[in-house]
XYZ file of C-alpha atoms in Angstrom:
99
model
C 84.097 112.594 79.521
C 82.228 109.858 80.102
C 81.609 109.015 76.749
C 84.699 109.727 75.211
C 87.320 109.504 77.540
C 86.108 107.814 81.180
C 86.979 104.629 81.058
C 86.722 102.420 84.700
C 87.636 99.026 84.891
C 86.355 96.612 86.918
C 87.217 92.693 87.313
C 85.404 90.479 89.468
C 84.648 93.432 91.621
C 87.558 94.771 91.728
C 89.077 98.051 89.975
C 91.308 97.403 86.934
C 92.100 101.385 86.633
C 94.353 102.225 89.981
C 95.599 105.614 88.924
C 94.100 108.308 87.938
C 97.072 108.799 85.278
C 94.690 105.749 83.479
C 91.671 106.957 84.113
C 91.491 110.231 81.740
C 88.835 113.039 82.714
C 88.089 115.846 80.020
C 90.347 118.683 80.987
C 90.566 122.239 80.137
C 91.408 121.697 76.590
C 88.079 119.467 76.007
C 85.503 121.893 76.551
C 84.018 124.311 74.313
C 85.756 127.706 74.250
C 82.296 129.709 74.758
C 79.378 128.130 77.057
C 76.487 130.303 77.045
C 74.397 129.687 80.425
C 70.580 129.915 79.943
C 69.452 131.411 83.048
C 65.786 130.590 84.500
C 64.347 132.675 86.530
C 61.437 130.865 87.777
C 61.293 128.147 90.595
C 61.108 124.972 89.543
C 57.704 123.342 91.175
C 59.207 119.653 91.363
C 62.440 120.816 93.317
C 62.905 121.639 97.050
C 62.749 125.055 97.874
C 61.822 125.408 93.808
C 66.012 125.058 93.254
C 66.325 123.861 89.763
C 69.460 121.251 89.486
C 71.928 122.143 86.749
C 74.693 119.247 86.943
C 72.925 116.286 85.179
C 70.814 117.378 83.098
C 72.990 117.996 79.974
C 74.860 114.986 79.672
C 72.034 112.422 79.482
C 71.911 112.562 75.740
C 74.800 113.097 74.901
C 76.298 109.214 75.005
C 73.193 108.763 72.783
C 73.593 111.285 70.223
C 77.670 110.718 69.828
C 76.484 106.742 69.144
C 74.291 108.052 66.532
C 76.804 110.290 64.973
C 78.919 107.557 64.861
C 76.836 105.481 62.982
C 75.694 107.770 60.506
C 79.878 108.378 59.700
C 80.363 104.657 59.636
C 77.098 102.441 59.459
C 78.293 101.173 63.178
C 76.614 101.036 65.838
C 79.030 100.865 69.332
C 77.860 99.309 72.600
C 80.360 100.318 74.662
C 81.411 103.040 76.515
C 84.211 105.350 75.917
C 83.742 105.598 72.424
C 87.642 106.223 71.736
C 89.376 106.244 68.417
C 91.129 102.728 68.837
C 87.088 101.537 69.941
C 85.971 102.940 66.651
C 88.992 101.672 64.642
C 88.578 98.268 65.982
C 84.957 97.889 65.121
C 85.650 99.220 61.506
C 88.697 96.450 60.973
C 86.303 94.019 62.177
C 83.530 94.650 58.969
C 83.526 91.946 56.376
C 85.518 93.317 53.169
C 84.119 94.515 50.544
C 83.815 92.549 46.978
């Protein structure tokens, strides 16, 4: 979501997004149809108790690797977050024409 579709505005410190009708979240329809959970069944030595945390974890490259995908499609290379179509589209009409 938060690369593709989360996108919170602030001004001045101050929200620009008010609703949450503007501020689209992934829903049902955005996920994969099959997640297959890896289960480990070992305590982790770094967490209390040796819980291992699950929520984090997979998202942190995924901002990175969608901004790489992108680029090898187009050449571009986006600096800000969502990457949505009209983000994409913009930064394409915005390269120098071709001879």
């Amino acid at each position: 979501g938060w690369t593709l579709l989360e996108n919170y505005v602030q001004r001045e410190a101050r929200a620009v997004t008010q609703h949450l009708s503007t501020y689209l979240i992934p829903g049902v329809l955005d996920v994969a149809e099959v997640i297959e959970p890896i289960i480990l069944e070992y305590p982790d030595p770094q967490g209390a108790l040796g819980i291992r945390g699950v929520a984090e974890m997979p998202f942190i490259p995924t901002a990175p690797a969608i901004a790489a995908a992108i680029h090898d499609a187009t050449g571009l290379w986006l600096d800000e977050l969502p990457f949505t179509p009209e983000r994409v589209w913009k930064a394409l009409a915005a390269l120098p024409a071709l001879p």
